[in-house]
mmCIF file of C-alpha atoms in Angstrom:
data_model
loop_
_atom_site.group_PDB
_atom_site.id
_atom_site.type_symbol
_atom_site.label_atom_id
_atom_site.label_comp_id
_atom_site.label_asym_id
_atom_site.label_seq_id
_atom_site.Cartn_x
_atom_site.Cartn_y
_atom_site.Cartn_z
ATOM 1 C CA UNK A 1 -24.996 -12.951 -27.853
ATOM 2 C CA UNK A 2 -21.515 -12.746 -26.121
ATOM 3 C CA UNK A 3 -19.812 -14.918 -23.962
ATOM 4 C CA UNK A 4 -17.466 -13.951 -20.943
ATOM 5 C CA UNK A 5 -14.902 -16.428 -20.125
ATOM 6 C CA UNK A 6 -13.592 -17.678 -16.650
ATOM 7 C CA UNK A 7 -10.568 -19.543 -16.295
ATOM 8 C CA UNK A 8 -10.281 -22.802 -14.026
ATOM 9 C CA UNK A 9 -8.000 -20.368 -11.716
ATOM 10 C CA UNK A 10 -10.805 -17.702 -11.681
ATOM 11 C CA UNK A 11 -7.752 -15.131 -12.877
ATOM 12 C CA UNK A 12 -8.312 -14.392 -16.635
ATOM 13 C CA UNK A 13 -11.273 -13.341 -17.906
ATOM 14 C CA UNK A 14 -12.428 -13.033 -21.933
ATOM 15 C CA UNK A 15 -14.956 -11.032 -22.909
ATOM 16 C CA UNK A 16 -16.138 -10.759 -27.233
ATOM 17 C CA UNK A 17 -12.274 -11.596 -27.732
ATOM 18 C CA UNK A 18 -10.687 -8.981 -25.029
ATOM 19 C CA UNK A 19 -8.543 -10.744 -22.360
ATOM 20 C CA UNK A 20 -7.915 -9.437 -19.043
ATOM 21 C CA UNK A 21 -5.852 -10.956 -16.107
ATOM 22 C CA UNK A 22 -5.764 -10.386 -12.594
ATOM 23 C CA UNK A 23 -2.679 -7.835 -11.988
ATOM 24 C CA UNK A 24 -2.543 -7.244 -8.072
ATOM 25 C CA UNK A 25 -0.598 -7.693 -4.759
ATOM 26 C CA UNK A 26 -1.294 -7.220 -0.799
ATOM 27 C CA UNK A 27 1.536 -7.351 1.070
ATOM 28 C CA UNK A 28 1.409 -6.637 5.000
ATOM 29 C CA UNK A 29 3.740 -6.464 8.039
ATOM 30 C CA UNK A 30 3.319 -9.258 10.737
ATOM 31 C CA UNK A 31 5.206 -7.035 13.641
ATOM 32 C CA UNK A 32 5.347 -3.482 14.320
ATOM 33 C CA UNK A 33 7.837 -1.335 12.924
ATOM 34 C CA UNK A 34 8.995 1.808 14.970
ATOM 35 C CA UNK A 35 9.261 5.324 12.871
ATOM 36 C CA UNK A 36 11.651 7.457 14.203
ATOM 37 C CA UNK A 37 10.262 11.102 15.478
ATOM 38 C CA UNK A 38 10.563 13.779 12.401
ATOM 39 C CA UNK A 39 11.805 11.731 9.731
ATOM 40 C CA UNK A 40 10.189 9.829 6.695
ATOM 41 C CA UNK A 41 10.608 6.208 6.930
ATOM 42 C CA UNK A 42 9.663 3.558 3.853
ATOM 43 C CA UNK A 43 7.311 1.194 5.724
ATOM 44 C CA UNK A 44 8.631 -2.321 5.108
ATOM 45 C CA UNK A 45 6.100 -5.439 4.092
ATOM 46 C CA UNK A 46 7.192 -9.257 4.952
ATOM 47 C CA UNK A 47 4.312 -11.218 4.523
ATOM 48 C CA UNK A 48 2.466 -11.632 0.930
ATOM 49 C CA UNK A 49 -1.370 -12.048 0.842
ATOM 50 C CA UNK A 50 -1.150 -12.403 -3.100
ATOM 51 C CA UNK A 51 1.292 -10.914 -5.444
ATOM 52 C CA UNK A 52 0.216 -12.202 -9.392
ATOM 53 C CA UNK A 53 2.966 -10.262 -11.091
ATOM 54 C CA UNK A 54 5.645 -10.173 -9.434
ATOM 55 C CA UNK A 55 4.786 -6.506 -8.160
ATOM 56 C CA UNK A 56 6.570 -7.645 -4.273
ATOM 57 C CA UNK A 57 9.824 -9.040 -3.233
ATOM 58 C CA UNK A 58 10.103 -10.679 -0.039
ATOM 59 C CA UNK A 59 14.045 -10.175 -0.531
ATOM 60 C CA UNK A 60 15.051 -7.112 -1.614
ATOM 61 C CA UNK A 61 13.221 -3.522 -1.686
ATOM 62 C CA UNK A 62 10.710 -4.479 0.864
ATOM 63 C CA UNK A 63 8.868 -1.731 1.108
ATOM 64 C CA UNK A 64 7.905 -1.411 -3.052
ATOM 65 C CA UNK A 65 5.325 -2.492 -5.534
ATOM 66 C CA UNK A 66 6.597 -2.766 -8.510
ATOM 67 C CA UNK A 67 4.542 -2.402 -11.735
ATOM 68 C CA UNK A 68 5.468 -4.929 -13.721
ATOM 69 C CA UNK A 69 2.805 -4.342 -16.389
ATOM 70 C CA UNK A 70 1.774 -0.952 -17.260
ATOM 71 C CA UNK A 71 -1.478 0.633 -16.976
ATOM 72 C CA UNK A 72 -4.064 2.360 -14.548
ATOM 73 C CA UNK A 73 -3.894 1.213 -10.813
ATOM 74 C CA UNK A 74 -5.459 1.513 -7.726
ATOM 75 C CA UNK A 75 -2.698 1.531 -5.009
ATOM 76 C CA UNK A 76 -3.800 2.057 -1.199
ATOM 77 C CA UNK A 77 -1.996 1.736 2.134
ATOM 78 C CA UNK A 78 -3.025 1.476 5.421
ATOM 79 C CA UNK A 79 -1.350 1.648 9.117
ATOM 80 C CA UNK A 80 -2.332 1.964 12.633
ATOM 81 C CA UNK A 81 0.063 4.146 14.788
ATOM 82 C CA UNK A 82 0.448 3.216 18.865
ATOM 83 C CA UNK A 83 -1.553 5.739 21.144
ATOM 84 C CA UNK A 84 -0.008 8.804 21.583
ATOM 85 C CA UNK A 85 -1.196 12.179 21.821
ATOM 86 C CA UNK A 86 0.820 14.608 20.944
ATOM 87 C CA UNK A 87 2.443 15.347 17.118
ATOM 88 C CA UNK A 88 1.368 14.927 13.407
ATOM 89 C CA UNK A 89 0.890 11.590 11.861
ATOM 90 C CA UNK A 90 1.208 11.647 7.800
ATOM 91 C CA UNK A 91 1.148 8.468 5.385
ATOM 92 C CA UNK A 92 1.966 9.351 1.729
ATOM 93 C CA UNK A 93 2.627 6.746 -1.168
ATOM 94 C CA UNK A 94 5.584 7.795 -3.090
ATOM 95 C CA UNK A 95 6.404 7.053 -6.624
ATOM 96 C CA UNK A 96 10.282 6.201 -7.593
ATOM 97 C CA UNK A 97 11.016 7.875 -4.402
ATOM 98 C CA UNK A 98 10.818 11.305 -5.313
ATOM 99 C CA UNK A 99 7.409 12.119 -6.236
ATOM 100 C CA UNK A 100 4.582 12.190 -3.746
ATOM 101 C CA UNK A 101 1.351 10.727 -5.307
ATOM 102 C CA UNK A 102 -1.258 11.067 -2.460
ATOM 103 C CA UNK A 103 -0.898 12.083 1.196
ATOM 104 C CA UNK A 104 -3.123 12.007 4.466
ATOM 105 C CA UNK A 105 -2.605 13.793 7.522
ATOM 106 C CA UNK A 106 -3.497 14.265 10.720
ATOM 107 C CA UNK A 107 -2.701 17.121 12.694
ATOM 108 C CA UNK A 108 -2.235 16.934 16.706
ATOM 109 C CA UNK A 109 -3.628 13.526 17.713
ATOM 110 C CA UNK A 110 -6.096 14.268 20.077
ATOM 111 C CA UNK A 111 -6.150 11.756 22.833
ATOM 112 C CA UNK A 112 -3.835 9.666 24.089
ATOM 113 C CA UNK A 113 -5.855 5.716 24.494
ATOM 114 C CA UNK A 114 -7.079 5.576 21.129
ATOM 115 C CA UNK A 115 -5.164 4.686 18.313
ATOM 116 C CA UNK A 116 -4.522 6.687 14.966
ATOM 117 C CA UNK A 117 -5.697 5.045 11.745
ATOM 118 C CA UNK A 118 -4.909 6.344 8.662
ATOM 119 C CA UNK A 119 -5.640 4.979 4.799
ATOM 120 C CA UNK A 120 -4.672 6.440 1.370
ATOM 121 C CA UNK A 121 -5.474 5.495 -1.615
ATOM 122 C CA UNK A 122 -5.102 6.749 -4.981
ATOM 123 C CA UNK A 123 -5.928 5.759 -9.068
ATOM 124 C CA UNK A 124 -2.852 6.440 -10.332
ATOM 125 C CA UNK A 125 -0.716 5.789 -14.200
ATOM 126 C CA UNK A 126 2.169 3.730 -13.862
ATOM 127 C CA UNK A 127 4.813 2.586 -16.311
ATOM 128 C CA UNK A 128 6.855 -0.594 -16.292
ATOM 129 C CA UNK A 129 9.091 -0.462 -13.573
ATOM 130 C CA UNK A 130 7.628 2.223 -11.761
ATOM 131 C CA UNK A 131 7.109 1.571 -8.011
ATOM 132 C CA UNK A 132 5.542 2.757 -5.429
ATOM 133 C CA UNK A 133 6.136 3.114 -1.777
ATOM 134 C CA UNK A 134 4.480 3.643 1.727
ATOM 135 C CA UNK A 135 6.383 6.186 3.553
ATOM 136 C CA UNK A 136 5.229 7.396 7.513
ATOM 137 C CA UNK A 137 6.105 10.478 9.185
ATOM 138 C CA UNK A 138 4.907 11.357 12.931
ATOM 139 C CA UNK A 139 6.327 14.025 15.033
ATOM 140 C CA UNK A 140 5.295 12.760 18.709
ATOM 141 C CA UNK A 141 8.669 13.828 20.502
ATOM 142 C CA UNK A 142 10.296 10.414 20.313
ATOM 143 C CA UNK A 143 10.052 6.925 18.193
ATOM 144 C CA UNK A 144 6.829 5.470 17.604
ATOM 145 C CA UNK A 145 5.217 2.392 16.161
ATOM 146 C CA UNK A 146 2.804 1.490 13.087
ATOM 147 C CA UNK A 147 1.239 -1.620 15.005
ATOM 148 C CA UNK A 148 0.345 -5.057 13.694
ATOM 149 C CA UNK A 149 -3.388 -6.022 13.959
ATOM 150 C CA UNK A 150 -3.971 -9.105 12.525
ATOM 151 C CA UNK A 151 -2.921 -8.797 8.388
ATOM 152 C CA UNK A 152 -4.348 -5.255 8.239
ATOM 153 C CA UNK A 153 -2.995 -3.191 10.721
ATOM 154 C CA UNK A 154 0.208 -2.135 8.156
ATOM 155 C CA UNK A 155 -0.901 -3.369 4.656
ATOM 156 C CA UNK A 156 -0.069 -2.010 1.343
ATOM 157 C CA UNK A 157 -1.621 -3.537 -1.703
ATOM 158 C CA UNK A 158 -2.545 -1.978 -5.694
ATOM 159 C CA UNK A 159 -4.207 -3.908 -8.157
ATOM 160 C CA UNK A 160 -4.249 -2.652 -11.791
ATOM 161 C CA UNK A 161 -7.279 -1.687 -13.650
ATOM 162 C CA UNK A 162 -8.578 -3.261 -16.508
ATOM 163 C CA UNK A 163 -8.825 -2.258 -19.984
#
């Protein structure tokens, strides 16, 4: 017979002597943030639904999460861009700022009164220190905005896997 384990916090968890503790963050933006036509623009994050780990700073490097702890992680961003119906809309996460890890795209919005929602997520290795950020690129003509709705409508978030 084994036992599993819940600490008083509900974040650690011990199973036949293994013990595992909750390693995440969701971080969101409480305004919209404009992205400039043709350019990719690091999508900033002020507002912290949880963080365990240190993985977001509300101070400095905004737009990261931070692996603090090595391992396996699921990391996934979301944004809603204004209506507007001409141009490309394309939300990647980028690791270190170089490397892209996972893209989404979506070619020549078609119609303008409806707004563009876009998710990507992605399992992906990370070292210590490794971060990851949420990078938007549209090509309307002019400026235009991820939108706020509510805590989901620009949220980034990655929570490590266990084992």
């Amino acid at each position: 017979l084994q036992t599993l384990r819940v600490n008083s916090a509900g974040t650690d968890l011990e199973y036949a002597g293994f013990v595992s503790t909750d390693i995440s963050a969701r971080v969101y933006n409480n305004a919209n943030i404009s992205i400039p036509n043709a350019a990719h623009t690091v999508i900033t994050f002020n507002t912290e639904v949880f963080d365990t780990d240190t993985i977001h700073s509300l101070v400095s490097n905004t737009g990261r999460l931070t692996a603090t702890t090595a391992g396996k992680y699921i990391i996934t961003g979301m944004v809603v861009w204004a209506s507007h119906a001409t141009g490309n809309r394309v939300l990647t996460l980028r690791l270190n700022g170089v490397t892209d890890i996972g893209k989404v795209q979506q070619q020549t919005v078609a119609e303008a009164g409806y707004d563009t929602i876009q998710n990507v997520t992605i399992l992906f290795s990370l070292a210590a220190a490794d971060y990851v950020e949420l990078q938007g690129f549209q090509s309307s003509g002019a400026a235009l905005n991820v939108v706020q709705t509510n805590d989901y409508g620009i949220s980034f978030s990655m929570v490590k896997v266990l084992g």
